[in-house]
Short mmCIF file of C-alpha atoms and ligand atoms in Angstrom, two decimals:
data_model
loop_
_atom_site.label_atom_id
_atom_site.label_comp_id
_atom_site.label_asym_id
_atom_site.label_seq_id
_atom_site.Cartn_x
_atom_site.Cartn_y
_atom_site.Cartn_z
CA UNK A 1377 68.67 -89.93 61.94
CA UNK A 1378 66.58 -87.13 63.70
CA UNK A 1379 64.59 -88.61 66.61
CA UNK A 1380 61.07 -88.82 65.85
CA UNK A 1381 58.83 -85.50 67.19
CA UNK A 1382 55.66 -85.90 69.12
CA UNK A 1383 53.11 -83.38 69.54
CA UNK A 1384 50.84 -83.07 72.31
CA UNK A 1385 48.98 -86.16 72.88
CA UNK A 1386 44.95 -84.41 71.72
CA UNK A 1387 46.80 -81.38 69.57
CA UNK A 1388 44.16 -80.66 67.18
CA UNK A 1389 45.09 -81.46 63.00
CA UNK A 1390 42.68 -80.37 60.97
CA UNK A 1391 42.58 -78.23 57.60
CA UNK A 1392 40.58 -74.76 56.75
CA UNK A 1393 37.96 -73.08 53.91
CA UNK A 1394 36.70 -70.29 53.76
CA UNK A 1395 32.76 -69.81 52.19
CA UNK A 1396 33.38 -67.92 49.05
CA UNK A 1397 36.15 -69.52 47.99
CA UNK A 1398 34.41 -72.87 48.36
CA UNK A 1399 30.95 -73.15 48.49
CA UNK A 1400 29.76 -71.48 45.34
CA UNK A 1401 25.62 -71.20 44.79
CA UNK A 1402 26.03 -67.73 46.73
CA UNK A 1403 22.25 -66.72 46.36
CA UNK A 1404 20.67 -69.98 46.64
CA UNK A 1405 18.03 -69.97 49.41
CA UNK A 1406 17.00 -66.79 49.85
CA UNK A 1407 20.60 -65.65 50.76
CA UNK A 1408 21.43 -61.99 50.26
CA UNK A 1409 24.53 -60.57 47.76
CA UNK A 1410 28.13 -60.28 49.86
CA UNK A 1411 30.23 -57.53 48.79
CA UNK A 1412 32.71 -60.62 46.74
CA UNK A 1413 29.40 -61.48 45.06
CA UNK A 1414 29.25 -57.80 43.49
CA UNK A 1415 33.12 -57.92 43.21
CA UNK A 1416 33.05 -61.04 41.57
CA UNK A 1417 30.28 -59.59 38.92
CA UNK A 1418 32.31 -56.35 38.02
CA UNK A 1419 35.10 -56.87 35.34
CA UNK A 1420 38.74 -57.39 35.93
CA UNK A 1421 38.39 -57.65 39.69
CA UNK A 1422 38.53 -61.19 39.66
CA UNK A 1423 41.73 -62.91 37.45
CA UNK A 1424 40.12 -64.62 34.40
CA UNK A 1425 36.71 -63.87 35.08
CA UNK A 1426 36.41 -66.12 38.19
CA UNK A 1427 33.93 -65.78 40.02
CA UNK A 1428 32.84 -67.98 43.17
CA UNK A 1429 29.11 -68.86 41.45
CA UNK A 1430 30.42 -72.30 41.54
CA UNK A 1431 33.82 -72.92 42.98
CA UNK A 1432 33.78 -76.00 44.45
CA UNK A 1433 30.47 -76.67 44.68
CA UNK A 1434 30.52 -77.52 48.42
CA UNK A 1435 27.00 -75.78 48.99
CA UNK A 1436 25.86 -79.23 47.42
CA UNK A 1437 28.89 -81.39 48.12
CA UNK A 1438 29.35 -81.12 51.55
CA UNK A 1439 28.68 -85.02 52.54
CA UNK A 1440 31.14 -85.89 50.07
CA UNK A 1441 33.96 -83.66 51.79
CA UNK A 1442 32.90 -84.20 55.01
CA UNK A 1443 33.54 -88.09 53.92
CA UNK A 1444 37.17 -87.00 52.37
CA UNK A 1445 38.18 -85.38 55.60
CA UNK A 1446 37.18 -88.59 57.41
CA UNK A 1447 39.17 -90.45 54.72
CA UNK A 1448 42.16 -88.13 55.74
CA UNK A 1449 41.89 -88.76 59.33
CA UNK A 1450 41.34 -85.05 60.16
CA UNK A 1451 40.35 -84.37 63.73
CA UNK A 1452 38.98 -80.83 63.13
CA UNK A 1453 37.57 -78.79 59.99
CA UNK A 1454 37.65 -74.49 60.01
CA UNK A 1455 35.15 -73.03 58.07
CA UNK A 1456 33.08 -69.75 57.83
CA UNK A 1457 29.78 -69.22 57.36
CA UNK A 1458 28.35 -66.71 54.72
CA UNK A 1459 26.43 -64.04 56.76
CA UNK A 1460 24.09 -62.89 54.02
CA UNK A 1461 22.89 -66.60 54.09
CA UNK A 1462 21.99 -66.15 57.83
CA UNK A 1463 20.67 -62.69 57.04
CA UNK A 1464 19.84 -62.10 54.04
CA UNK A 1465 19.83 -58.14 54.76
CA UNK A 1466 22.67 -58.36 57.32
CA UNK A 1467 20.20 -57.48 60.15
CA UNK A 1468 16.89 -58.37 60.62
CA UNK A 1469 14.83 -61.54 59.61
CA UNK A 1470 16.92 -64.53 59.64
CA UNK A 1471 16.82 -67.17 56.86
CA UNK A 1472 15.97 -70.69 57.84
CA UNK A 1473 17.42 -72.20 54.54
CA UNK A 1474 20.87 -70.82 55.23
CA UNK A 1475 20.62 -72.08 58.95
CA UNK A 1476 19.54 -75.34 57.89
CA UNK A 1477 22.51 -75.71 55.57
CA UNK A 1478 25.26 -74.68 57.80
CA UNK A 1479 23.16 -76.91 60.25
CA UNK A 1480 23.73 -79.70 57.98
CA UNK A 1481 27.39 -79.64 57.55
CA UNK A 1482 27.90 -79.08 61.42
CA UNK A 1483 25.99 -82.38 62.39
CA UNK A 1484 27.73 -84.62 59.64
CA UNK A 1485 31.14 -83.35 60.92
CA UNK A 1486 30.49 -84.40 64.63
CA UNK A 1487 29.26 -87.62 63.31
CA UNK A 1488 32.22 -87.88 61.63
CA UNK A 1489 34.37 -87.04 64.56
CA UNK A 1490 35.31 -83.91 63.19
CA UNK A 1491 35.53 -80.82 65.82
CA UNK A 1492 33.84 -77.86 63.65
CA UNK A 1493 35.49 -74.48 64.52
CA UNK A 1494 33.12 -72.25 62.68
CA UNK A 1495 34.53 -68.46 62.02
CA UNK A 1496 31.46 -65.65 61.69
CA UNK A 1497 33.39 -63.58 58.90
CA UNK A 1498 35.72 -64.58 56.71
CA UNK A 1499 35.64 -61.52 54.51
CA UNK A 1500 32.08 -61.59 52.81
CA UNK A 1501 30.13 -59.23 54.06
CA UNK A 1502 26.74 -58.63 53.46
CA UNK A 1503 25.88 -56.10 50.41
CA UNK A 1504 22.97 -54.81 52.02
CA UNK A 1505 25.44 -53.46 54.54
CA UNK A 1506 27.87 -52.10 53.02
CA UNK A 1507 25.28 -50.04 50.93
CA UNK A 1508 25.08 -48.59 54.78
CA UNK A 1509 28.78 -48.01 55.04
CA UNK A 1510 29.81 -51.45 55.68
CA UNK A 1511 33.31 -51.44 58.10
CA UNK A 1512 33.07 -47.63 57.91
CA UNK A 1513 29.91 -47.33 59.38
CA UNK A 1514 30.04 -47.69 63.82
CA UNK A 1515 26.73 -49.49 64.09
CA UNK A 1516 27.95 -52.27 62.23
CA UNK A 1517 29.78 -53.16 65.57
CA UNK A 1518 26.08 -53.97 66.84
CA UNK A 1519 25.64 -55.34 63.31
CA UNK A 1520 27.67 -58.10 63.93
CA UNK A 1521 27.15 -58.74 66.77
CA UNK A 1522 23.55 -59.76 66.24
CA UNK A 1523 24.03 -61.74 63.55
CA UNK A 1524 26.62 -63.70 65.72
CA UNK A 1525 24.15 -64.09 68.66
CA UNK A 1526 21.66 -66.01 65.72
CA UNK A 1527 24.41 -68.57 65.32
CA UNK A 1528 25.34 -68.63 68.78
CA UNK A 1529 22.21 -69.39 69.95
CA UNK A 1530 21.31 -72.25 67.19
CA UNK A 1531 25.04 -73.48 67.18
CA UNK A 1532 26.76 -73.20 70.39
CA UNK A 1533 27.66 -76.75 71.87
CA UNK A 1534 27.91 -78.40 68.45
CA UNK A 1535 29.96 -75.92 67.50
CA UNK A 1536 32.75 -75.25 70.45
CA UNK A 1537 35.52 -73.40 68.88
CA UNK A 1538 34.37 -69.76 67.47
CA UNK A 1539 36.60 -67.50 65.59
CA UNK A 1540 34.59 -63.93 65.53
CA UNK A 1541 37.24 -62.45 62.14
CA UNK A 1542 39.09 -64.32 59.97
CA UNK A 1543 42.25 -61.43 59.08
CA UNK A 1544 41.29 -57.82 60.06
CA UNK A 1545 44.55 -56.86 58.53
CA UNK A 1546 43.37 -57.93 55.20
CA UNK A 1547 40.27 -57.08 54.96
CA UNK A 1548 40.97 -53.38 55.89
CA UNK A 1549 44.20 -53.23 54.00
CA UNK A 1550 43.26 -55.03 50.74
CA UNK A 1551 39.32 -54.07 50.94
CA UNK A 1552 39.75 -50.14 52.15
CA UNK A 1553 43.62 -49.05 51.55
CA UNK A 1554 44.71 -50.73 48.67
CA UNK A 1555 42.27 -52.37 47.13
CA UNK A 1556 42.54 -55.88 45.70
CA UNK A 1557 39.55 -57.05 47.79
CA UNK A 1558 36.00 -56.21 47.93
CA UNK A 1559 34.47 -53.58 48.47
CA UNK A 1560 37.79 -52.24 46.14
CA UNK A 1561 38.46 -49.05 48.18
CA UNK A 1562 41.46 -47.00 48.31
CA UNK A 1563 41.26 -44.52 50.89
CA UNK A 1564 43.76 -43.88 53.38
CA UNK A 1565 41.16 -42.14 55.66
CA UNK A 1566 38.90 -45.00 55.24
CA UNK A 1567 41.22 -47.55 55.92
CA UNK A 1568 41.85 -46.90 60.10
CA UNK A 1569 37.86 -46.34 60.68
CA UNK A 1570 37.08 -49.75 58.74
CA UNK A 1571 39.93 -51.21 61.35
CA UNK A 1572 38.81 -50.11 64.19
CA UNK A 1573 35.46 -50.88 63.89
CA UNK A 1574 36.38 -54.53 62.48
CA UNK A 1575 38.23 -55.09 66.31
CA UNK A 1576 35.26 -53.36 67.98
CA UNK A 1577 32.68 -55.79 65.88
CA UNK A 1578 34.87 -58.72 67.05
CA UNK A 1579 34.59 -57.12 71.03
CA UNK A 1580 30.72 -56.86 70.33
CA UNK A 1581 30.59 -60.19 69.66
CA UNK A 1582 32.64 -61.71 72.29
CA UNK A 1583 30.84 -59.76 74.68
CA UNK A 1584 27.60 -61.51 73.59
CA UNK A 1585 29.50 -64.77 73.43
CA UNK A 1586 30.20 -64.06 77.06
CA UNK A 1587 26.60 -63.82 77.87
CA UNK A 1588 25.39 -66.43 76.66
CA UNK A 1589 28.28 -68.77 74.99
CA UNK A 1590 29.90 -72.14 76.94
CA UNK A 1591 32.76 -72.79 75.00
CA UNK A 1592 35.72 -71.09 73.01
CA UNK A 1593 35.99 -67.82 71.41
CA UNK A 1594 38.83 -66.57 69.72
CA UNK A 1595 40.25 -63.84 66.91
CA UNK A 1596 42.43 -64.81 63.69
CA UNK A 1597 45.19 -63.01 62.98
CA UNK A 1598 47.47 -63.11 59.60
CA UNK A 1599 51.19 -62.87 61.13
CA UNK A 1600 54.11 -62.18 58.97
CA UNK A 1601 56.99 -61.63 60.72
CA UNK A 1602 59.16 -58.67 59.55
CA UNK A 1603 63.21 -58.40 59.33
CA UNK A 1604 65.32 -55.64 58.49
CA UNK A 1605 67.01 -55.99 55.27
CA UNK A 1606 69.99 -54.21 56.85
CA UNK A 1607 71.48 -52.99 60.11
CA UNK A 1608 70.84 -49.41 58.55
CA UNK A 1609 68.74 -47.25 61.52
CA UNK A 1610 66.34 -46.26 58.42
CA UNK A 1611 65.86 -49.97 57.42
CA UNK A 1612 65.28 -50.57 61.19
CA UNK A 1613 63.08 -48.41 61.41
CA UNK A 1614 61.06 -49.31 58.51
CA UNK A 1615 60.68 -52.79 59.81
CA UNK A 1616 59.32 -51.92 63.02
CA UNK A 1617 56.53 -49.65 61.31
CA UNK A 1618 55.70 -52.47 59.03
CA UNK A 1619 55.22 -54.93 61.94
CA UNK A 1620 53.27 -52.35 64.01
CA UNK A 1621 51.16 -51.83 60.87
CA UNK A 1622 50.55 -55.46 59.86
CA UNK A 1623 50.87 -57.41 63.04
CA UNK A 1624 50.71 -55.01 66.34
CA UNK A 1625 48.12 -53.22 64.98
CA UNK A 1626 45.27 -56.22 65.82
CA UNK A 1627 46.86 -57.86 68.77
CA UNK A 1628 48.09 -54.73 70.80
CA UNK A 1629 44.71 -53.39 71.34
CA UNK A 1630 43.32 -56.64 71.79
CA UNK A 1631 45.69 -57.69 74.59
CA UNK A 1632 47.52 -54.41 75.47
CA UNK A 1633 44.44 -51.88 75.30
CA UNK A 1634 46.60 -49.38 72.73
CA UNK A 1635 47.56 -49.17 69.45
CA UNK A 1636 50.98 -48.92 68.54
CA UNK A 1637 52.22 -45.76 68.05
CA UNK A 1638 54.03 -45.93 64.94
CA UNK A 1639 50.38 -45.98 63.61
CA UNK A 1640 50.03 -42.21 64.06
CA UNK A 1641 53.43 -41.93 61.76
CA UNK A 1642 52.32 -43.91 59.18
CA UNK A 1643 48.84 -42.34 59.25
CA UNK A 1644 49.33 -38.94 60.45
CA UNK A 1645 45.86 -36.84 59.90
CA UNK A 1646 43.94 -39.60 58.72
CA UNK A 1647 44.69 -41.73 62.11
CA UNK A 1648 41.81 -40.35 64.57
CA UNK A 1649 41.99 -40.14 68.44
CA UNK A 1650 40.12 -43.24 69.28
CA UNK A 1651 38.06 -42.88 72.25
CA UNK A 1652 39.07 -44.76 75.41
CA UNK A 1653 36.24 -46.71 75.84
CA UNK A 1654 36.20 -48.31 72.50
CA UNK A 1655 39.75 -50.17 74.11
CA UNK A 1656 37.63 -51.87 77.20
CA UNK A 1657 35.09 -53.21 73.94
CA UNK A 1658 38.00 -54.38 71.81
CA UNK A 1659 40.06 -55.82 74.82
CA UNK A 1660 37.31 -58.33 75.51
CA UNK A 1661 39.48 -61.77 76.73
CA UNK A 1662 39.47 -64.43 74.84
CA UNK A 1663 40.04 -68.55 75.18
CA UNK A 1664 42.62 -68.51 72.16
CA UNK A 1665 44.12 -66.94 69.62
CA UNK A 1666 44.43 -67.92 65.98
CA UNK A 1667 47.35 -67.44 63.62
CA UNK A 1668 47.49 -67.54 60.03
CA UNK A 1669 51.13 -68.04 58.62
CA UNK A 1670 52.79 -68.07 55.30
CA UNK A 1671 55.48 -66.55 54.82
CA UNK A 1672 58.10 -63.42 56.43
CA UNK A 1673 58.76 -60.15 55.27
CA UNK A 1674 62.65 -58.74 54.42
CA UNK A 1675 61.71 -55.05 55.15
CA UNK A 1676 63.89 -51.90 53.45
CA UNK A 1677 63.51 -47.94 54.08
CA UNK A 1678 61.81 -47.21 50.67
CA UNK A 1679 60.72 -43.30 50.46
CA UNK A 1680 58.09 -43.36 47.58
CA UNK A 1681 56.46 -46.56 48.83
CA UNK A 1682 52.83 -45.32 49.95
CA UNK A 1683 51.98 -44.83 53.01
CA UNK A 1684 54.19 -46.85 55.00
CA UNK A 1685 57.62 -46.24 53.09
CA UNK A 1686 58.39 -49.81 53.76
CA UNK A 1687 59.77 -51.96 50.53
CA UNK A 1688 59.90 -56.09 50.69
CA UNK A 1689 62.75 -57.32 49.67
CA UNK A 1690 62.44 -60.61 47.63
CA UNK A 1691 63.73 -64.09 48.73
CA UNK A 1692 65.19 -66.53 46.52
CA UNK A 1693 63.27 -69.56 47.33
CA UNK A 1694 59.16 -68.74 46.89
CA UNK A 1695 56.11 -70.02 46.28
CA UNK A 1696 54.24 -69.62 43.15
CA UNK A 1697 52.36 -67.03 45.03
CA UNK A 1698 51.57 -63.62 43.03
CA UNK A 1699 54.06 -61.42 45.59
CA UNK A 1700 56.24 -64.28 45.64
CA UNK A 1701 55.77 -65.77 48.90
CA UNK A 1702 58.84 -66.87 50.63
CA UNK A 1703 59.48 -70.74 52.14
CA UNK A 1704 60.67 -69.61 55.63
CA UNK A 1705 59.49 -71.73 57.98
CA UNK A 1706 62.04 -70.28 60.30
CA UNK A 1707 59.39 -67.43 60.49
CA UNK A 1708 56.79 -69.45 61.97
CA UNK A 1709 58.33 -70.73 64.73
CA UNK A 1710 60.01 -66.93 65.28
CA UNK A 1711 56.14 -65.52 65.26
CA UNK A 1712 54.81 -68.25 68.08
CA UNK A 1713 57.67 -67.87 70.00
CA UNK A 1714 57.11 -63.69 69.37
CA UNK A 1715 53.61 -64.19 70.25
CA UNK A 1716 54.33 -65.81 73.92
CA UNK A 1717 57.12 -63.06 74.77
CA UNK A 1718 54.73 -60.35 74.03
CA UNK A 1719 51.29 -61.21 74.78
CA UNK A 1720 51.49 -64.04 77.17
CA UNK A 1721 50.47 -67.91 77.52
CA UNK A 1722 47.21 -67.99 75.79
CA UNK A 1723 46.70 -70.97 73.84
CA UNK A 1724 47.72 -70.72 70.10
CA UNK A 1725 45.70 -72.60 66.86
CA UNK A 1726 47.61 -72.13 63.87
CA UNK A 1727 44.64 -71.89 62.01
CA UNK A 1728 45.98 -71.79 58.20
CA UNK A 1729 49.25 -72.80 57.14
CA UNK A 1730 49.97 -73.56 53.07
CA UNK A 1731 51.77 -72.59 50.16
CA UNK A 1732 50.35 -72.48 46.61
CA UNK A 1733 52.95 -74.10 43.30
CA UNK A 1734 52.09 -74.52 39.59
CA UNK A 1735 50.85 -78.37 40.37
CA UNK A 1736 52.47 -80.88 37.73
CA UNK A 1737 48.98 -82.93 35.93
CA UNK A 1738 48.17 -86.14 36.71
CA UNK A 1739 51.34 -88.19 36.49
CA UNK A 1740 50.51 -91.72 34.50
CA UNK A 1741 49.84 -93.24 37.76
CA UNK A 1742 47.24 -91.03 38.18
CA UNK A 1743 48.10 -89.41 41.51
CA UNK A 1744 48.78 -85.81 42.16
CA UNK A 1745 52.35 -85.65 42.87
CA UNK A 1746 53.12 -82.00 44.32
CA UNK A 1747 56.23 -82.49 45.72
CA UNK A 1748 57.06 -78.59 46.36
CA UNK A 1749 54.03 -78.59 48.53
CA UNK A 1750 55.31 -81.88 50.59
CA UNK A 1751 58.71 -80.53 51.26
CA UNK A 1752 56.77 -77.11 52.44
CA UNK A 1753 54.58 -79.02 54.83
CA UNK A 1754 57.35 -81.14 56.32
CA UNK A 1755 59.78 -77.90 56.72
CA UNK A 1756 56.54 -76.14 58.30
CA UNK A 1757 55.31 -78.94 61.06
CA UNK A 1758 59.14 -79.15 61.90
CA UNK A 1759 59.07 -75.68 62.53
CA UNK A 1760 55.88 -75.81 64.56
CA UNK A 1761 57.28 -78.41 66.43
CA UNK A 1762 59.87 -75.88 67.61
CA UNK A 1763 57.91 -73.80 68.67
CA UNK A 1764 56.22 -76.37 71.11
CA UNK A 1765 59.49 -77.49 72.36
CA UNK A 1766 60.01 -73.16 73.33
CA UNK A 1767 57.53 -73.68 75.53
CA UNK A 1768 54.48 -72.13 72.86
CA UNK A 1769 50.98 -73.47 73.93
CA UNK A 1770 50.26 -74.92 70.44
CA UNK A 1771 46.95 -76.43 70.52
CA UNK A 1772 46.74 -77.63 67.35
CA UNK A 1773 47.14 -76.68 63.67
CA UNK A 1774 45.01 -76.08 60.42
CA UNK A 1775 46.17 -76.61 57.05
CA UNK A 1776 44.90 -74.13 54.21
CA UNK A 1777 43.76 -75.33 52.06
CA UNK A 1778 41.50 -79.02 52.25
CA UNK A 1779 40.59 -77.84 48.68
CA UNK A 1780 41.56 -76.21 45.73
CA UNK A 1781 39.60 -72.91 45.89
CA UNK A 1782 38.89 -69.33 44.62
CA UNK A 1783 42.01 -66.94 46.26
CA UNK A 1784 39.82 -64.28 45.99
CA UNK A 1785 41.09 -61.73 43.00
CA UNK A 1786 43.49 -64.11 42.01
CA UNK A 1787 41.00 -66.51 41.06
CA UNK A 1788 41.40 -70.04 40.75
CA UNK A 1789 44.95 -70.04 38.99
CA UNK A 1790 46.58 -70.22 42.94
CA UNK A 1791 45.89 -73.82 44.08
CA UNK A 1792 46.43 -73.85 47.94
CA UNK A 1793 44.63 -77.31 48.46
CA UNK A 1794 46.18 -80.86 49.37
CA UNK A 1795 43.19 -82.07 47.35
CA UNK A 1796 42.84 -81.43 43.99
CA UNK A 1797 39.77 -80.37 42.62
CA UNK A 1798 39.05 -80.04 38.97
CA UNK A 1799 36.45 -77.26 38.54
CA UNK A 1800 34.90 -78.77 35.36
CA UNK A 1801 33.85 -82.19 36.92
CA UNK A 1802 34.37 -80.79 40.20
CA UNK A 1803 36.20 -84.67 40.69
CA UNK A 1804 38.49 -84.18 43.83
CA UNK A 1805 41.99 -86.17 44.23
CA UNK A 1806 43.81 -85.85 46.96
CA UNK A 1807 47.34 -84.75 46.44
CA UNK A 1808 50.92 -86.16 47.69
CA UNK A 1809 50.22 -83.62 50.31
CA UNK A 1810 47.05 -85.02 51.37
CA UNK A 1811 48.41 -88.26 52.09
CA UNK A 1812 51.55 -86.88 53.72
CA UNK A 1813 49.28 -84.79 56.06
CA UNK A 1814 47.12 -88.12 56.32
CA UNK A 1815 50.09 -89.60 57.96
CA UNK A 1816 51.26 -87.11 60.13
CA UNK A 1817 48.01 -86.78 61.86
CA UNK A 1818 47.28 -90.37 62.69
CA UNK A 1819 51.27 -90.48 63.99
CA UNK A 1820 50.41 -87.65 65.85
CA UNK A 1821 53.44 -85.86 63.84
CA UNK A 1822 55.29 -89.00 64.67
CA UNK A 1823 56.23 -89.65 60.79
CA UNK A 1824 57.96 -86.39 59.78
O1 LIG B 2690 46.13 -66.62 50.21
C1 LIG B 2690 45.85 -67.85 50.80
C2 LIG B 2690 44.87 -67.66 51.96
C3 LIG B 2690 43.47 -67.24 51.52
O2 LIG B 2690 42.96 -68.14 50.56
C4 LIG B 2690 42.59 -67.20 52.78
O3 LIG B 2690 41.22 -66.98 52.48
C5 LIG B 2690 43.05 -66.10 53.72
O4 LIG B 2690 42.56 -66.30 55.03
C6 LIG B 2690 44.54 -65.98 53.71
N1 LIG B 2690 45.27 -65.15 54.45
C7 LIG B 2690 46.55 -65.30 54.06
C8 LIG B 2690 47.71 -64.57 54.64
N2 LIG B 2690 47.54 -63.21 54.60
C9 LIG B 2690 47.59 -62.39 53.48
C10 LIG B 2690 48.61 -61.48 53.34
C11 LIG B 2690 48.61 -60.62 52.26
C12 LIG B 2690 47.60 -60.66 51.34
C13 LIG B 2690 46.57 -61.60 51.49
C14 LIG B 2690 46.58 -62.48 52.56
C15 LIG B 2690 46.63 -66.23 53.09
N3 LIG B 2690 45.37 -66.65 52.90
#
């Protein structure tokens, strides 16, 4: 029998959303379009047709979910709020109704005793702005940060825990190289200016937070930690570009003022010379950081692979995730304990942490039995707990998601939540998971 784990006696349990994938009614209220509203509408960029025009109807649910996390015991709830709600435009006059909502939801948390940790982007950007360039275009790091002072001034002190970007990574990577995710680019030039000025936005807005802010401000980061599928100096090699591509490249100039330089190899002409003082913006300090974990990457030398010549190499056990996501919960306690050696003591949020499986229906008992999603969970807190017991500053941890939602392109085929939700009677039921996580966060982790 394993002794029982503790976690630190206030570590923070709580679970994460995201706006589009959640709240549907995107234009209701005078809000503006987002560039995943104009995704959404153009065919075959969404699986099925999906679109987030409903989802899960939180825009007019929000008491009831707000009364579900209560019902689970959660201490804290992550969410982001639409921008083109705030401004409608991106800049300029600011709409009430979209304050008021957001306004709403924050006060019924804290009477809840729910900590809200509210993130200003979480990937939907207004379409007003990117008809101005969007990420490409430098003003939008003044962009942003406007719209953040609106909801720092209106929110700050209800709201103590601020996140400026949810994932720069993915945005520029799936939005401007690749394209998966709105705005649908594919432009290797593109893809290092959108970046950079995502990390100088997030330095914008810290600086205002700075100014006039009295509590927490962090940055989200995915993490996926990368091994080499061999000992083979090419495979090696391969692995450290894809970790200085996907991880290094947000949290070396954050913390270490430079980008890697295996960024200039991968990029070659279309990676500019960045001027200097655009570091002393991005390099803004912050109160935490955030990291989002899933899964690790088995990295292999692959020539033809485009532009970083880096192949995965797929795991037997995986999730039901559309690459195939790998259980390795090994991986997360490897990345907090990476994170400390590298960058230093700052307090860590895991700040989403899930896996999505082909649910079995209702069982005749009429409870959502996931059980893949259970054994996930427990493997993942253990390994959390690790990383504690290494001496990581772990403040607390978020799982993604509360609710079944709409992962983005993929639609709403990938259920990530530990509560079911069933999009025609929008009826939610918390899963197996839900009460698993239930228990571990009024044992304090005590249960696993
Ligand atoms: O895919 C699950 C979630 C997604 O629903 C969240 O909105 C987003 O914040 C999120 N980030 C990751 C991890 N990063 C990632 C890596 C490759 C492609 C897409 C996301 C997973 N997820």
């Amino acid at each position: 029998m394993s002794k029982p784990i503790h976690f630190p006696p206030d570590f923070l349990w709580g679970s994460a959303t995201s706006a589009y994938q959640i709240e549907g009614a995107p234009l209701a209220d005078g809000a503006g379009h987002s560039i995943w509203t104009r995704f959404a509408a153009t065919p075959g960029k969404i699986a099925n047709g999906d679109t987030g025009d409903i989802a899960c109807d939180h825009y007019h649910r929000w008491r009831e979910d707000v009364a579900l996390m209560r019902s689970l015991g959660l201490k804290a709830y992550r969410f982001s709020v639409s921008w083109s709600r705030i401004l409608p435009q991106g800049t300029g006059a600011v709409n009430e109704a979209g304050i008021a909502f957001y306004e709403k939801l924050i006060d019924e948390l804290l009477a809840n005793g729910i900590e809200p940790m509210l993130t200003l982007y979480h990937w939907d950007l207004p379409a007003a702005l990117d008809d101005r360039g969007g990420w490409l275009n430098p003003a939008i790091a003044d962009w942003f940060a406007d719209y953040a002072r609106v909801l720092f001034e209106r929110f700050d002190g209800r709201v103590c825990f601020w996140t400026t970007l949810n994932e720069p990574w993915v945005v520029t990577d799936g939005g401007y190289l690749h394209g998966p995710l709105a705005p649908g680019h594919r432009n290797l030039y593109e893809a290092p200016i959108a970046s950079h000025n995502l990390l100088r936005a997030h330095g914008a807005a810290v600086k205002v937070y700075r100014e006039i802010g009295k509590h927490r401000i962090g940055l989200v980061v995915n993490i996926e930690p990368k091994y080499p599928a061999s000992d083979e100096p090419q495979d090696i090699a391969a692995t450290r570009r894809a970790d200085a591509y996907m991880n290094r490249q947000y949290l070396d100039p954050v913390f270490h003022g430079h980008y890697p330089a295996e960024l200039k190899e991968i990029f070659g002409a279309a990676w500019p010379d960045w001027p200097r003082e655009d570091f002393d913006l991005i390099g803004q300090k912050l109160d935490y950081i955030g990291i989002n974990y899933y899964t690790r990457s088995v990295c292999r030398h692959e020539e033809t692979n485009w532009p970083l010549k880096v192949a995965a190499v797929r795991q037997t056990q995986s999730t039901h995730m559309e690459t195939g996501w790998e259980v390795f919960p090994q991986g997360l306690t490897d990345t907090l304990v990476e994170f400390r050696r590298r960058y230093g003591d700052l307090p860590v949020y895991v700040m989403e942490n899930g896996s999505t499986f082909y649910d079995p229906p209702n069982a005749e008992d009429g409870q959502m039995h996931d059980p893949l999603r259970v054994d996930c969970l427990k493997k993942n807190l253990h390994a959390l707990h690790a990383a504690i017991e290494q001496g990581v500053d772990l403040r607390g941890y978020m799982v993604w998601s509360l609710l079944d939602n709409l992962e983005w392109s993929l639609g709403f085929a990938k259920r990530f939540g530990i509560v079911h939700v069933n999009f025609e009677t929008q009826q939610r039921t918390p899963k197996d998971s839900a009460l698993l996580y239930a228990q571990v966060v009024a044992s304090n982790g005590a249960c696993l």
